[in-house]
Structure formats: C-alpha cells, structure tokens
Tab-separated table of C-alpha atoms (C1' of nucleotides) in Angstrom:
chain	number	residue	atom	x	y	z
O	96	MET	CA	-10.109	-45.058	-60.826
O	97	ALA	CA	-9.717	-41.033	-58.600
O	98	ILE	CA	-8.071	-38.117	-60.043
O	99	SER	CA	-5.334	-37.641	-58.248
O	100	LEU	CA	-4.925	-34.293	-57.647
O	101	GLY	CA	-1.712	-31.639	-56.639
O	102	ILE	CA	-2.449	-28.523	-54.845
O	103	VAL	CA	-0.294	-25.052	-54.522
O	104	GLU	CA	-1.377	-22.999	-52.653
O	105	ASP	CA	0.237	-20.945	-50.561
O	106	HIS	CA	-2.565	-19.853	-48.486
O	107	SER	CA	-2.855	-23.077	-45.713
O	108	GLU	CA	-6.778	-22.175	-44.769
O	109	PHE	CA	-8.232	-22.017	-48.640
O	110	ARG	CA	-5.409	-24.846	-48.521
O	111	GLN	CA	-7.109	-27.377	-46.311
O	112	SER	CA	-10.546	-26.694	-47.134
O	113	LEU	CA	-9.839	-27.453	-50.658
O	114	ILE	CA	-8.312	-30.910	-49.261
O	115	TYR	CA	-11.505	-31.656	-47.069
O	116	LEU	CA	-13.318	-30.624	-49.637
O	117	VAL	CA	-12.212	-33.005	-52.277
O	118	SER	CA	-11.603	-35.585	-49.735
O	119	SER	CA	-15.621	-35.956	-49.051
O	120	PHE	CA	-15.558	-38.127	-52.589
O	121	SER	CA	-14.273	-40.713	-53.619
O	122	ASP	CA	-13.293	-39.521	-56.931
O	123	TYR	CA	-10.758	-37.375	-56.175
O	124	SER	CA	-7.543	-37.505	-54.098
O	125	VAL	CA	-4.995	-35.167	-53.147
O	126	LYS	CA	-1.470	-36.725	-53.766
O	127	TRP	CA	-0.041	-33.414	-52.573
O	128	SER	CA	-0.428	-29.844	-51.482
O	129	PHE	CA	1.983	-27.257	-51.104
O	130	GLY	CA	2.452	-23.691	-49.701
O	131	SER	CA	5.386	-22.846	-53.175
O	132	VAL	CA	6.336	-23.794	-56.606
O	133	GLU	CA	9.737	-24.486	-55.413
O	134	GLU	CA	8.098	-26.883	-53.433
O	135	ALA	CA	5.778	-28.239	-55.245
O	136	LEU	CA	8.448	-29.257	-57.555
O	137	ASP	CA	11.699	-30.320	-55.758
O	138	ASN	CA	8.606	-32.895	-54.532
O	139	PHE	CA	7.118	-33.460	-57.416
O	140	SER	CA	4.769	-36.757	-57.997
O	141	ASP	CA	2.765	-37.844	-61.474
O	142	ILE	CA	-0.545	-36.293	-60.522
O	143	ASP	CA	-3.754	-36.244	-62.693
O	144	VAL	CA	-4.621	-32.465	-62.061
O	145	LEU	CA	-2.898	-29.430	-60.397
O	146	LEU	CA	-4.840	-26.638	-58.726
O	147	LEU	CA	-2.565	-23.389	-58.816
O	148	ASP	CA	-2.801	-21.186	-56.992
O	149	ILE	CA	-1.874	-17.921	-58.700
O	150	SER	CA	-1.176	-15.546	-56.635
O	151	LEU	CA	1.932	-17.014	-54.888
O	152	PRO	CA	4.847	-15.419	-52.696
O	153	LYS	CA	7.845	-16.777	-54.497
O	154	MET	CA	7.916	-17.891	-58.071
O	155	ALA	CA	4.337	-16.897	-59.559
O	156	GLY	CA	2.036	-19.501	-60.590
O	157	ASN	CA	1.795	-18.610	-64.330
O	158	ASP	CA	5.049	-18.923	-64.815
O	159	SER	CA	5.380	-22.254	-63.305
O	160	ILE	CA	3.238	-24.397	-65.435
O	161	PRO	CA	5.113	-25.279	-68.534
O	162	LEU	CA	7.676	-26.598	-65.545
O	163	PHE	CA	4.827	-29.083	-64.366
O	164	LYS	CA	3.662	-29.646	-67.351
O	165	ASN	CA	8.060	-30.923	-68.119
O	166	LEU	CA	7.616	-33.364	-65.537
O	167	CYS	CA	4.602	-34.750	-65.969
O	168	PRO	CA	3.346	-33.794	-69.820
O	169	ASP	CA	-0.417	-35.309	-69.488
O	170	LEU	CA	-0.961	-32.989	-66.650
O	171	LYS	CA	-4.052	-30.404	-66.370
O	172	VAL	CA	-4.108	-27.253	-64.807
O	173	ILE	CA	-6.775	-25.256	-63.263
O	174	MET	CA	-5.622	-21.798	-62.494
O	175	LEU	CA	-6.752	-20.749	-59.523
O	176	THR	CA	-7.660	-16.893	-59.017
O	177	ILE	CA	-9.215	-14.512	-56.562
O	178	GLN	CA	-9.950	-11.681	-58.910
O	179	GLU	CA	-9.651	-11.742	-63.322
O	180	ASP	CA	-6.714	-9.865	-64.313
O	181	PRO	CA	-7.709	-9.834	-68.052
O	182	ASN	CA	-3.251	-9.822	-68.086
O	183	SER	CA	-3.231	-12.817	-65.692
O	184	ILE	CA	-6.049	-14.334	-67.860
O	185	LEU	CA	-4.085	-13.906	-71.371
O	186	LYS	CA	-0.452	-15.783	-69.740
O	187	ALA	CA	-1.744	-18.593	-68.314
O	188	ILE	CA	-3.280	-19.508	-71.167
O	189	GLN	CA	-0.628	-18.752	-72.924
O	190	ASN	CA	1.351	-20.600	-70.783
O	191	GLY	CA	-0.741	-23.983	-71.116
O	192	ALA	CA	-3.663	-23.854	-68.229
O	193	ASP	CA	-5.990	-25.588	-68.848
O	194	GLY	CA	-9.295	-24.163	-66.949
O	195	TYR	CA	-8.978	-20.972	-64.710
O	196	ILE	CA	-11.256	-20.511	-62.219
O	197	LEU	CA	-12.320	-18.144	-59.322
O	198	LYS	CA	-11.829	-18.558	-55.484
O	199	LYS	CA	-14.802	-17.765	-54.865
O	200	THR	CA	-16.217	-20.473	-57.069
O	201	HIS	CA	-18.577	-23.139	-55.848
O	202	PRO	CA	-17.579	-26.196	-54.064
O	203	GLN	CA	-19.527	-27.521	-56.116
O	204	LYS	CA	-18.441	-25.876	-59.437
O	205	ILE	CA	-14.643	-26.450	-58.678
O	206	LEU	CA	-15.569	-30.189	-58.407
O	207	GLU	CA	-16.845	-29.794	-61.617
O	208	ALA	CA	-13.758	-28.126	-63.218
O	209	ILE	CA	-11.390	-30.676	-61.996
O	210	GLN	CA	-13.732	-33.371	-64.040
O	211	GLN	CA	-14.259	-31.082	-67.012
O	212	VAL	CA	-10.166	-31.175	-67.738
O	213	ARG	CA	-9.647	-35.044	-67.604
O	214	ASP	CA	-12.497	-34.415	-70.056
O	215	GLY	CA	-10.793	-33.197	-72.032
O	216	GLY	CA	-12.697	-29.706	-71.699
O	217	ALA	CA	-11.750	-25.916	-70.493
O	218	PRO	CA	-13.682	-25.059	-66.676
O	219	ILE	CA	-13.374	-21.580	-67.155
O	220	THR	CA	-15.917	-19.037	-65.040
O	221	PRO	CA	-18.406	-16.840	-66.875
O	222	LEU	CA	-17.183	-14.236	-65.426
O	223	VAL	CA	-13.550	-15.186	-66.350
O	224	ALA	CA	-14.547	-15.696	-70.029
O	225	ARG	CA	-16.010	-12.353	-70.350
O	226	GLN	CA	-12.908	-10.979	-70.062
O	227	VAL	CA	-10.702	-13.621	-72.797
O	228	PHE	CA	-14.132	-12.236	-74.612
O	229	SER	CA	-14.080	-8.773	-75.050
O	230	PHE	CA	-10.113	-10.271	-75.618
O	231	LEU	CA	-11.076	-12.010	-78.300
O	232	LYS	CA	-13.135	-9.167	-79.758
O	233	THR	CA	-9.694	-6.742	-79.902
O	234	ALA	CA	-7.704	-9.167	-81.065
O	235	PRO	CA	-6.805	-8.922	-84.581
O	236	GLY	CA	-9.191	-11.327	-87.087
O	237	LYS	CA	-6.918	-13.038	-89.688
O	238	GLY	CA	-7.075	-11.079	-92.945
O	239	ILE	CA	-6.872	-13.738	-96.243
O	240	ASN	CA	-3.722	-13.469	-98.223
O	241	GLU	CA	-3.753	-10.649	-100.768
O	242	ALA	CA	-1.155	-10.163	-102.787
O	243	LYS	CA	-0.471	-13.766	-104.080
O	244	LEU	CA	2.633	-14.978	-102.643
O	245	THR	CA	3.531	-19.094	-103.421
O	246	SER	CA	4.390	-21.044	-100.663
O	247	ARG	CA	8.123	-20.952	-100.779
O	248	GLU	CA	7.703	-17.082	-100.398
O	249	ILE	CA	5.401	-17.124	-97.916
O	250	GLU	CA	8.502	-19.736	-96.398
O	251	ILE	CA	10.703	-17.212	-96.327
O	252	LEU	CA	9.219	-14.523	-95.326
O	253	THR	CA	7.890	-15.844	-92.098
O	254	LEU	CA	10.929	-15.925	-91.455
O	255	ILE	CA	11.917	-13.029	-91.880
O	256	THR	CA	9.615	-11.950	-89.800
O	257	GLN	CA	10.534	-14.280	-86.987
O	258	GLY	CA	13.931	-11.838	-88.296
O	259	PHE	CA	16.659	-14.577	-89.208
O	260	SER	CA	18.957	-13.437	-91.928
O	261	THR	CA	19.733	-13.616	-94.901
O	262	GLU	CA	22.400	-15.893	-94.386
O	263	ILE	CA	20.619	-18.316	-92.073
O	264	ILE	CA	17.559	-18.217	-94.152
O	265	ALA	CA	19.487	-20.114	-96.423
O	266	GLU	CA	21.298	-22.651	-94.086
O	267	LYS	CA	17.964	-22.915	-92.860
O	268	LEU	CA	16.480	-23.570	-95.701
O	269	PHE	CA	19.569	-25.429	-97.780
O	270	ILE	CA	19.444	-23.263	-100.173
O	271	SER	CA	22.123	-20.745	-101.561
O	272	ILE	CA	22.022	-16.896	-100.525
O	273	GLN	CA	21.332	-15.695	-104.070
O	274	THR	CA	18.548	-17.550	-104.036
O	275	VAL	CA	16.980	-16.418	-100.743
O	276	ARG	CA	18.210	-12.907	-102.425
O	277	ASN	CA	16.224	-13.771	-105.472
O	278	HIS	CA	12.852	-14.814	-103.070
O	279	ILE	CA	13.229	-12.139	-101.169
O	280	LYS	CA	13.120	-9.338	-104.099
O	281	ASN	CA	10.115	-11.270	-105.667
O	282	ILE	CA	8.969	-11.255	-102.048
O	283	TYR	CA	9.099	-7.287	-102.092
O	284	ASP	CA	7.773	-6.728	-105.187
O	285	LYS	CA	4.715	-8.353	-104.836
O	286	LEU	CA	4.724	-6.394	-101.549
O	287	GLN	CA	5.721	-3.045	-102.644
O	288	VAL	CA	8.006	-2.527	-100.088
O	289	HIS	CA	11.442	-2.183	-100.189
O	290	SER	CA	13.376	-3.602	-97.254
O	291	LYS	CA	12.643	-6.022	-94.317
O	292	ALA	CA	12.184	-4.244	-92.201
O	293	GLN	CA	8.639	-3.197	-94.481
O	294	ALA	CA	8.295	-6.376	-95.509
O	295	VAL	CA	7.866	-7.637	-91.351
O	296	ALA	CA	5.834	-4.640	-90.631
O	297	LYS	CA	3.964	-5.798	-93.595
O	298	ALA	CA	3.560	-9.655	-92.940
O	299	LEU	CA	2.260	-9.098	-89.567
O	300	ASN	CA	-0.287	-5.867	-89.932
O	301	GLU	CA	-1.758	-8.372	-92.795
O	302	LYS	CA	-1.494	-11.161	-91.605
O	303	LEU	CA	0.716	-12.654	-94.144
O	304	VAL	CA	3.012	-15.469	-92.277
R	1265	MET	CA	-39.409	-9.460	-63.126
R	1266	ALA	CA	-39.336	-12.436	-65.220
R	1267	ILE	CA	-35.646	-12.777	-67.824
R	1268	SER	CA	-37.691	-12.049	-71.389
R	1269	LEU	CA	-35.845	-14.200	-73.905
R	1270	GLY	CA	-35.604	-14.400	-77.777
R	1271	ILE	CA	-35.179	-17.769	-79.638
R	1272	VAL	CA	-34.410	-17.931	-83.450
R	1273	GLU	CA	-33.617	-21.377	-84.553
R	1274	ASP	CA	-34.955	-23.084	-87.581
R	1275	HIS	CA	-35.095	-26.312	-85.867
R	1276	SER	CA	-38.866	-26.450	-84.726
R	1277	GLU	CA	-38.329	-29.440	-82.107
R	1278	PHE	CA	-35.436	-28.038	-80.792
R	1279	ARG	CA	-37.195	-24.679	-80.559
R	1280	GLN	CA	-40.558	-26.278	-78.620
R	1281	SER	CA	-38.186	-28.562	-76.289
R	1282	LEU	CA	-36.307	-24.515	-75.590
R	1283	ILE	CA	-39.881	-23.705	-74.963
R	1284	TYR	CA	-40.916	-26.090	-72.999
R	1285	LEU	CA	-38.050	-26.053	-71.120
R	1286	VAL	CA	-37.777	-22.353	-70.416
R	1287	SER	CA	-41.151	-22.269	-69.743
R	1288	SER	CA	-41.027	-24.396	-66.813
R	1289	PHE	CA	-39.848	-22.091	-65.030
R	1290	SER	CA	-41.268	-18.644	-63.333
R	1291	ASP	CA	-38.225	-16.807	-63.690
R	1292	TYR	CA	-38.010	-16.824	-67.343
R	1293	SER	CA	-40.208	-16.133	-70.287
R	1294	VAL	CA	-40.661	-16.172	-73.715
R	1295	LYS	CA	-41.704	-13.047	-75.705
R	1296	TRP	CA	-40.759	-14.571	-79.344
R	1297	SER	CA	-39.732	-17.110	-82.002
R	1298	PHE	CA	-39.026	-17.468	-85.186
R	1299	GLY	CA	-37.019	-19.801	-87.588
R	1300	SER	CA	-34.904	-16.916	-89.180
R	1301	VAL	CA	-33.019	-13.856	-88.833
R	1302	GLU	CA	-35.294	-12.078	-91.149
R	1303	GLU	CA	-38.418	-13.192	-88.987
R	1304	ALA	CA	-37.077	-12.150	-85.979
R	1305	LEU	CA	-36.186	-8.425	-87.318
R	1306	ASP	CA	-39.651	-8.069	-89.097
R	1307	ASN	CA	-41.126	-8.622	-85.852
R	1308	PHE	CA	-38.706	-8.055	-83.545
R	1309	SER	CA	-39.377	-6.619	-79.794
R	1310	ASP	CA	-36.853	-5.325	-76.767
R	1311	ILE	CA	-35.815	-8.609	-74.986
R	1312	ASP	CA	-32.916	-9.411	-71.713
R	1313	VAL	CA	-31.218	-12.691	-73.151
R	1314	LEU	CA	-31.821	-13.993	-77.403
R	1315	LEU	CA	-30.618	-17.419	-77.830
R	1316	LEU	CA	-29.393	-17.953	-81.634
R	1317	ASP	CA	-28.675	-21.010	-83.420
R	1318	ILE	CA	-25.485	-20.655	-85.576
R	1319	SER	CA	-26.637	-22.619	-88.890
R	1320	LEU	CA	-29.507	-20.715	-89.688
R	1321	PRO	CA	-30.933	-21.263	-93.383
R	1322	LYS	CA	-30.718	-17.544	-94.881
R	1323	MET	CA	-29.293	-15.456	-92.316
R	1324	ALA	CA	-25.788	-16.365	-90.762
R	1325	GLY	CA	-26.449	-16.000	-86.226
R	1326	ASN	CA	-22.750	-14.593	-86.500
R	1327	ASP	CA	-23.669	-12.101	-89.226
R	1328	SER	CA	-27.068	-11.223	-87.504
R	1329	ILE	CA	-25.475	-10.380	-83.915
R	1330	PRO	CA	-24.973	-6.631	-84.704
R	1331	LEU	CA	-28.433	-6.746	-86.496
R	1332	PHE	CA	-30.451	-7.547	-82.969
R	1333	LYS	CA	-27.373	-5.091	-81.007
R	1334	ASN	CA	-28.586	-1.950	-83.194
R	1335	LEU	CA	-32.102	-2.455	-82.527
R	1336	CYS	CA	-31.550	-3.515	-78.769
R	1337	PRO	CA	-28.312	-2.497	-77.313
R	1338	ASP	CA	-28.496	-4.118	-73.703
R	1339	LEU	CA	-29.229	-7.576	-75.273
R	1340	LYS	CA	-27.461	-10.320	-74.764
R	1341	VAL	CA	-26.876	-12.756	-77.311
R	1342	ILE	CA	-26.142	-16.384	-76.280
R	1343	MET	CA	-25.301	-18.387	-79.331
R	1344	LEU	CA	-26.326	-22.463	-79.519
R	1345	THR	CA	-24.460	-24.474	-81.854
R	1346	ILE	CA	-23.961	-28.138	-82.531
R	1347	GLN	CA	-20.703	-28.229	-82.600
R	1348	GLU	CA	-17.835	-26.775	-81.751
R	1349	ASP	CA	-15.717	-24.922	-84.971
R	1350	PRO	CA	-12.922	-22.644	-84.470
R	1351	ASN	CA	-13.662	-19.929	-86.629
R	1352	SER	CA	-17.550	-19.608	-85.466
R	1353	ILE	CA	-16.812	-18.885	-82.409
R	1354	LEU	CA	-14.680	-17.044	-83.072
R	1355	LYS	CA	-16.488	-15.358	-85.237
R	1356	ALA	CA	-19.358	-14.828	-82.731
R	1357	ILE	CA	-16.826	-13.174	-80.392
R	1358	GLN	CA	-16.148	-10.626	-82.720
R	1359	ASN	CA	-19.410	-10.089	-83.733
R	1360	GLY	CA	-20.297	-9.282	-80.131
R	1361	ALA	CA	-21.652	-12.468	-79.084
R	1362	ASP	CA	-22.086	-12.623	-75.557
R	1363	GLY	CA	-21.803	-16.236	-74.485
R	1364	TYR	CA	-21.197	-19.544	-76.297
R	1365	ILE	CA	-22.949	-23.150	-76.284
R	1366	LEU	CA	-23.358	-26.914	-77.412
R	1367	LYS	CA	-27.353	-27.609	-77.606
R	1368	LYS	CA	-26.310	-30.865	-76.566
R	1369	THR	CA	-25.528	-29.046	-73.256
R	1370	HIS	CA	-28.029	-30.167	-70.352
R	1371	PRO	CA	-31.234	-28.287	-69.665
R	1372	GLN	CA	-30.397	-27.135	-67.009
R	1373	LYS	CA	-26.881	-25.773	-67.946
R	1374	ILE	CA	-28.818	-23.385	-70.448
R	1375	LEU	CA	-30.797	-21.410	-67.703
R	1376	GLU	CA	-27.894	-20.962	-66.054
R	1377	ALA	CA	-26.303	-20.089	-69.034
R	1378	ILE	CA	-28.848	-17.649	-69.088
R	1379	GLN	CA	-28.556	-15.904	-65.712
R	1380	GLN	CA	-25.447	-15.504	-66.452
R	1381	VAL	CA	-25.832	-13.378	-69.284
R	1382	ARG	CA	-27.491	-11.950	-67.260
R	1383	ASP	CA	-24.916	-10.982	-64.257
R	1384	GLY	CA	-22.844	-9.971	-66.848
R	1385	GLY	CA	-20.302	-13.320	-67.441
R	1386	ALA	CA	-20.404	-14.930	-70.625
R	1387	PRO	CA	-21.875	-18.298	-70.474
R	1388	ILE	CA	-19.544	-20.963	-72.367
R	1389	THR	CA	-19.358	-25.196	-72.505
R	1390	PRO	CA	-15.853	-26.074	-70.980
R	1391	LEU	CA	-15.701	-27.810	-74.708
R	1392	VAL	CA	-16.017	-24.269	-76.235
R	1393	ALA	CA	-13.464	-22.491	-73.895
R	1394	ARG	CA	-10.781	-25.127	-74.641
R	1395	GLN	CA	-11.020	-24.027	-78.468
R	1396	VAL	CA	-11.262	-20.103	-76.869
R	1397	PHE	CA	-8.173	-21.559	-75.559
R	1398	SER	CA	-6.573	-22.875	-78.422
R	1399	PHE	CA	-6.668	-19.908	-80.484
R	1400	LEU	CA	-5.425	-17.472	-77.401
R	1401	LYS	CA	-2.019	-19.420	-76.958
R	1402	THR	CA	-1.356	-18.601	-80.429
R	1403	ALA	CA	-2.806	-15.354	-80.262
R	1404	PRO	CA	-0.213	-12.401	-80.947
R	1405	GLY	CA	0.291	-11.236	-77.173
R	1406	LYS	CA	-0.245	-8.001	-75.700
R	1407	GLY	CA	2.892	-8.481	-73.081
R	1408	ILE	CA	3.417	-5.545	-71.418
R	1409	ASN	CA	5.905	-2.924	-72.447
R	1410	GLU	CA	9.218	-4.544	-70.929
R	1411	ALA	CA	11.786	-2.667	-71.997
R	1412	LYS	CA	11.775	0.643	-70.901
R	1413	LEU	CA	12.489	1.998	-74.047
R	1414	THR	CA	12.837	6.377	-73.811
R	1415	SER	CA	10.228	8.016	-75.368
R	1416	ARG	CA	12.138	9.254	-77.565
R	1417	GLU	CA	13.426	5.737	-78.743
R	1418	ILE	CA	9.573	4.889	-78.770
R	1419	GLU	CA	8.728	7.432	-81.360
R	1420	ILE	CA	12.142	6.562	-83.432
R	1421	LEU	CA	11.562	2.497	-82.934
R	1422	THR	CA	7.347	2.895	-84.511
R	1423	LEU	CA	8.863	4.462	-87.713
R	1424	ILE	CA	11.538	1.629	-88.413
R	1425	THR	CA	8.298	-0.392	-87.978
R	1426	GLN	CA	6.755	2.142	-90.278
R	1427	GLY	CA	9.247	1.139	-92.942
R	1428	PHE	CA	10.889	4.675	-92.973
R	1429	SER	CA	15.316	4.132	-93.662
R	1430	THR	CA	17.279	5.259	-90.950
R	1431	GLU	CA	17.721	8.527	-93.364
R	1432	ILE	CA	14.569	9.666	-93.862
R	1433	ILE	CA	13.981	9.330	-89.697
R	1434	ALA	CA	16.616	11.246	-89.104
R	1435	GLU	CA	14.926	14.081	-91.667
R	1436	LYS	CA	11.322	13.385	-89.758
R	1437	LEU	CA	12.646	14.346	-86.920
R	1438	PHE	CA	15.477	17.401	-87.359
R	1439	ILE	CA	18.619	15.532	-86.069
R	1440	SER	CA	21.287	13.345	-88.031
R	1441	ILE	CA	21.182	10.418	-89.095
R	1442	GLN	CA	24.174	9.538	-86.443
R	1443	THR	CA	21.778	10.265	-84.096
R	1444	VAL	CA	18.639	8.569	-85.322
R	1445	ARG	CA	21.686	5.546	-85.826
R	1446	ASN	CA	22.629	5.745	-81.691
R	1447	HIS	CA	18.931	5.496	-81.219
R	1448	ILE	CA	18.498	2.231	-82.409
R	1449	LYS	CA	21.740	0.431	-81.408
R	1450	ASN	CA	20.656	1.558	-78.039
R	1451	ILE	CA	16.787	0.131	-79.017
R	1452	TYR	CA	18.702	-2.715	-79.796
R	1453	ASP	CA	20.312	-3.467	-76.711
R	1454	LYS	CA	17.224	-3.089	-74.952
R	1455	LEU	CA	14.771	-5.313	-77.343
R	1456	GLN	CA	18.281	-7.236	-77.342
R	1457	VAL	CA	17.749	-7.330	-81.580
R	1458	HIS	CA	20.143	-7.156	-83.829
R	1459	SER	CA	17.956	-5.730	-86.923
R	1460	LYS	CA	15.843	-3.290	-88.191
R	1461	ALA	CA	13.423	-6.640	-89.037
R	1462	GLN	CA	13.863	-8.423	-85.564
R	1463	ALA	CA	12.938	-4.979	-84.124
R	1464	VAL	CA	9.685	-4.561	-85.692
R	1465	ALA	CA	8.800	-7.939	-85.473
R	1466	LYS	CA	9.832	-7.573	-82.059
R	1467	ALA	CA	7.744	-4.432	-82.056
R	1468	LEU	CA	4.330	-5.643	-83.699
R	1469	ASN	CA	4.334	-9.163	-81.560
R	1470	GLU	CA	4.453	-7.076	-78.152
R	1471	LYS	CA	2.609	-4.383	-78.947
R	1472	LEU	CA	4.853	-2.077	-78.089
R	1473	VAL	CA	4.458	0.931	-80.172
Q	802	DA	C1'	28.211	20.187	-56.282
Q	803	DA	C1'	27.992	15.736	-58.600
Q	804	DT	C1'	26.154	13.189	-60.527
Q	805	DC	C1'	22.866	10.154	-63.849
Q	806	DC	C1'	20.592	9.695	-68.339
Q	807	DA	C1'	18.463	10.966	-71.878
Q	808	DA	C1'	19.709	13.348	-76.609
Q	809	DT	C1'	22.519	14.987	-79.415
Q	810	DA	C1'	26.730	14.167	-82.884
Q	811	DG	C1'	30.292	12.238	-85.392
Q	812	DC	C1'	34.329	8.460	-86.845
Q	813	DC	C1'	35.409	3.623	-88.364
Q	814	DT	C1'	34.778	-0.592	-90.302
Q	815	DT	C1'	32.979	-4.923	-92.076
Q	816	DA	C1'	29.140	-7.159	-93.327
Q	817	DT	C1'	24.775	-7.286	-95.479
Q	818	DC	C1'	20.880	-5.137	-98.454
Q	819	DG	C1'	18.670	-3.745	-102.272
Q	820	DG	C1'	18.414	-3.487	-107.058
Q	821	DG	C1'	19.713	-4.270	-111.646
Q	822	DT	C1'	19.939	-8.805	-115.423
Q	823	DC	C1'	20.955	-13.170	-116.661
Q	824	DA	C1'	21.091	-18.307	-116.405
Q	825	DT	C1'	19.071	-23.376	-115.771
Q	826	DT	C1'	15.696	-26.402	-113.434
Q	827	DT	C1'	11.761	-28.253	-112.586
Q	828	DT	C1'	6.716	-27.814	-111.806
Q	829	DT	C1'	2.707	-26.801	-112.710
Q	830	DC	C1'	-1.352	-26.749	-115.390
Q	831	DA	C1'	-3.879	-25.792	-119.872
W	711	DT	C1'	3.580	-31.911	-125.277
W	712	DG	C1'	4.066	-26.813	-124.509
W	713	DA	C1'	4.158	-23.095	-122.239
W	714	DA	C1'	3.445	-20.541	-117.601
W	715	DA	C1'	5.464	-19.893	-113.605
W	716	DA	C1'	8.048	-21.642	-109.728
W	717	DA	C1'	12.236	-22.355	-107.777
W	718	DT	C1'	17.502	-21.999	-108.389
W	719	DG	C1'	22.161	-19.878	-108.562
W	720	DA	C1'	25.154	-16.462	-110.082
W	721	DC	C1'	27.361	-11.718	-110.825
W	722	DC	C1'	27.800	-6.593	-109.902
W	723	DC	C1'	27.145	-2.204	-107.883
W	724	DG	C1'	25.937	1.192	-104.491
W	725	DA	C1'	23.463	2.137	-100.647
W	726	DT	C1'	22.967	0.741	-95.710
W	727	DA	C1'	23.043	-1.188	-91.602
W	728	DA	C1'	25.848	-2.986	-87.337
W	729	DG	C1'	28.865	-3.345	-84.252
W	730	DG	C1'	32.276	-0.522	-81.365
W	731	DC	C1'	33.928	3.625	-79.382
W	732	DT	C1'	33.758	8.486	-78.165
W	733	DA	C1'	32.129	13.075	-76.403
W	734	DT	C1'	29.441	17.181	-75.643
W	735	DT	C1'	25.173	19.117	-73.595
W	736	DG	C1'	21.047	19.536	-70.605
W	737	DG	C1'	17.855	18.634	-67.618
W	738	DA	C1'	17.118	15.838	-63.814
W	739	DT	C1'	18.146	13.814	-59.554
W	740	DT	C1'	20.898	13.347	-55.633
DNA sequence: AATCCAATAGCCTTATCGGGTCATTTTTCA
DNA sequence: TGAAAAATGACCCGATAAGGCTATTGGATT
C-alpha cells in the first residue's frame, strides 16, 4: 500500500518538483496539494503524511498543525522550511510536528523522511537537530522534589501553579474549601513560603510539580 | 585530511567491527580505541570525533563527556547506545553530546553521522529524534514576550515572581501601594490573569521576566 | 497645541488569603 | 495492633488582594 501524501506549499515551482519527485516512486502517491492552509483545510481528505511549508502567505504552517491533526488524528506532519530558526522549530514541535527538514535537503533524504515518520520516527536534518540540541542544553533540568510533599499536596500545588483559586480547587477535588486551605497551609510550611505567588515561584523554579 | 576518531566501547566485538567499518574508508582513521572511559582519559590524544558508548562498566559514557571535552574543546562526541532512553538522551545532550545514534544504525549511517558532526550538524536517528521531540513538546517553551509590558510593569512583575507583597514592592520602588496596585491591575489586563499566582505562573512559564 | 501613554496616586467595596487552633476519620507502617 | 502520618473539615480574625473608577503629572508623538 502506497503512502498517501498531502502537500501545502505556496511556491508552485517547489510544489511541482516535490510532486514530481514523489511520483517517481510507486511507494508514494500525492493525493492532493495546495498553496495555502485554507485551501487544504477546505478540500481536506485523509492522507498518511503531510508535507507542510512553514512560511505561508496567510496562516502560518506552524499554527495549522493542530487543525490538520484534528481532521485526521493519525496524520504525520513533516515541516518544510528554508532555514532553521530555533523559535519556529520549537513552535512546530510543540504544535505536534513529527518531522522538520530543510527544503534544500537532498531529495533522497526527503523520501526517507516520509518513510521514517510512517515508521514512528522523527526525521530531522542534522543542522536542525543541532538547534534542538542547543535548546535542550539550556533547558531547565527537572530537579528532584526536595521538600517531601504528600501526593495530595503536590496535586493541590499543581493546581495553584495553574492559577486556580482555592475555591475552584475545592470544587475540582470534591473537597471543602477549608480542607484545601489546610493543605495549602501545610504546603507553605514545607516550602517555607507565605503566599500563593511565592509557592508558584518556588514550585516552578524548583520543578516541584 | 582524514577525520581522526576515538572509540570508547566495552564490547570488544562491536568495537572491532566499528574499527573495521571505519578503516575501510580512507576518509576516516581510528586513532585509538578503549574499553573504558578511564583508559581513554589516561591515554588520551587529540582526535576529531569520539564515538562513545553510553553504558560502560565503570564511569557512564554520559558523565564523561565534559571530561573529554575538557581535554579537547573542539572534540565532537557521538553517543552510541542500544536503546533510546529519554532520560539518558536528555542527559547526554545536556552534557554536551553532539550526536546520539543507535548501535543498530546502518553502518553507512554511522559514517554519515561522523561527517555530519564534523560539518557542525547533530546526527540523530529518527527514533531518537522522536524521543527528543516528545520531551520538547512538554518542555516549557520560551515564547516571545507577547504582551507588551512596560519596563515598570516588568519590574513589578519580576518582584511579584520573587514572592514580594504589594506593600514590599511599593517600599522597594519608593512609590505608593496604590501605584503598585495600579501597575498590577494593568499587568493583569495585559496577561489576562486575575491573581498574583496566575501572573507568576504565566511569567515563569512564558519567560516574561 | 492637542493628544496619547506611562507613571503616579487616591478611594471604596467585596472577596480571598494567611495564620492560629481544634477535631475526626482513614491510611500507612512499624 | 497501635502509633504516626495524611486527609478531611471547621471556626475566627486581621491583613491583603482584586475590581472598579477617577485624576494628575510629565514625556513623547503628531
């Protein structure tokens, strides 16, 4: 069974060469291709893999990933881009992209990438990987829970860091406000803080939640 | 000029096949190979690229990366591993690894990886990339300062994230409590939050301060 | 000169928080 | 089994926060 592809790429020339490239092999078939996210969404039909340009005239490719995945949950999305910008790489990943390759990537590698996402891999060119690495290097390490909070306390602290009020937390946990207040007091004692703001700061900085 | 290699790998069989593989091409030359980090450090001489096993009998490959880089700052390190464990991948990256590939990777790909690190890339197998992606997806993204807070507001927001009360902030900035309260209100409007706890959470998660 | 915006400051009201103390029940563990 | 820890719930009180509204000043911008 051939891998069915969709392509969203506004440069018609590059789009055509992608189609030409892929069509040379019976393992792949381009089911549709459009020059904008809007057209693609309007005329969407299920495919296996979507090749999605990052810089598009109207809606950015990055932002549209969830929309496509919503239409077709099993869809694998490979981002195509001209240059590796750390911010857009990160954004693409967090939006659920499955791969991220440069347009100047050797055609053979693009074909490999398509197969790789089908096999559950995340195709990524070495130069892009370098950006990802450098980001991870500076990423905050998940430290260990120093203060020995109980699971209930961690649960409540987590909700506090999400900005919920005492009242809402009580509702969410099906317990009384008083109880939540007691837990919060105990949390304050253990963390040695005296307000929610301080608790949130400490929890996030020390990765307690 | 051939790329000079070092190898640290405790399984002599795999070590030999690596040497055999690499020696087949004049572009590469194995300068030395050892079965443990300790031996390699004791007998170290400058090389271009180090192939470093993750699971070693004594000192873990991961922990030794900084030691090697210390001896030879321009050294590129490619981690070799049997399986992709998210934690060790992250650890390796944060320790300064330049690439991370599976031992079962096709020999041809291993050679490519060596060249890629020399070219400033970060070779990484698709399956490993998948792990990295999934980590990044849950990692706190350093979004760009969306809301355009004034410098005074950022100043106050920073103090809030440090857990100071409105009163203390007023004292620190030599302005009245009322003024601080007004700034806080404006901050809330811009960040679309309704409490200090929420503001702290947003500020820290989105790196606004 | 007119306007906008940031920073400053005040007032009023209601709601929530933080701290203290106490009590009951369930779970965990030695 | 019996003590310790955790989770639950309550009361009170004063302090703080949050929301709404108005207003002045000084520096830019137009």
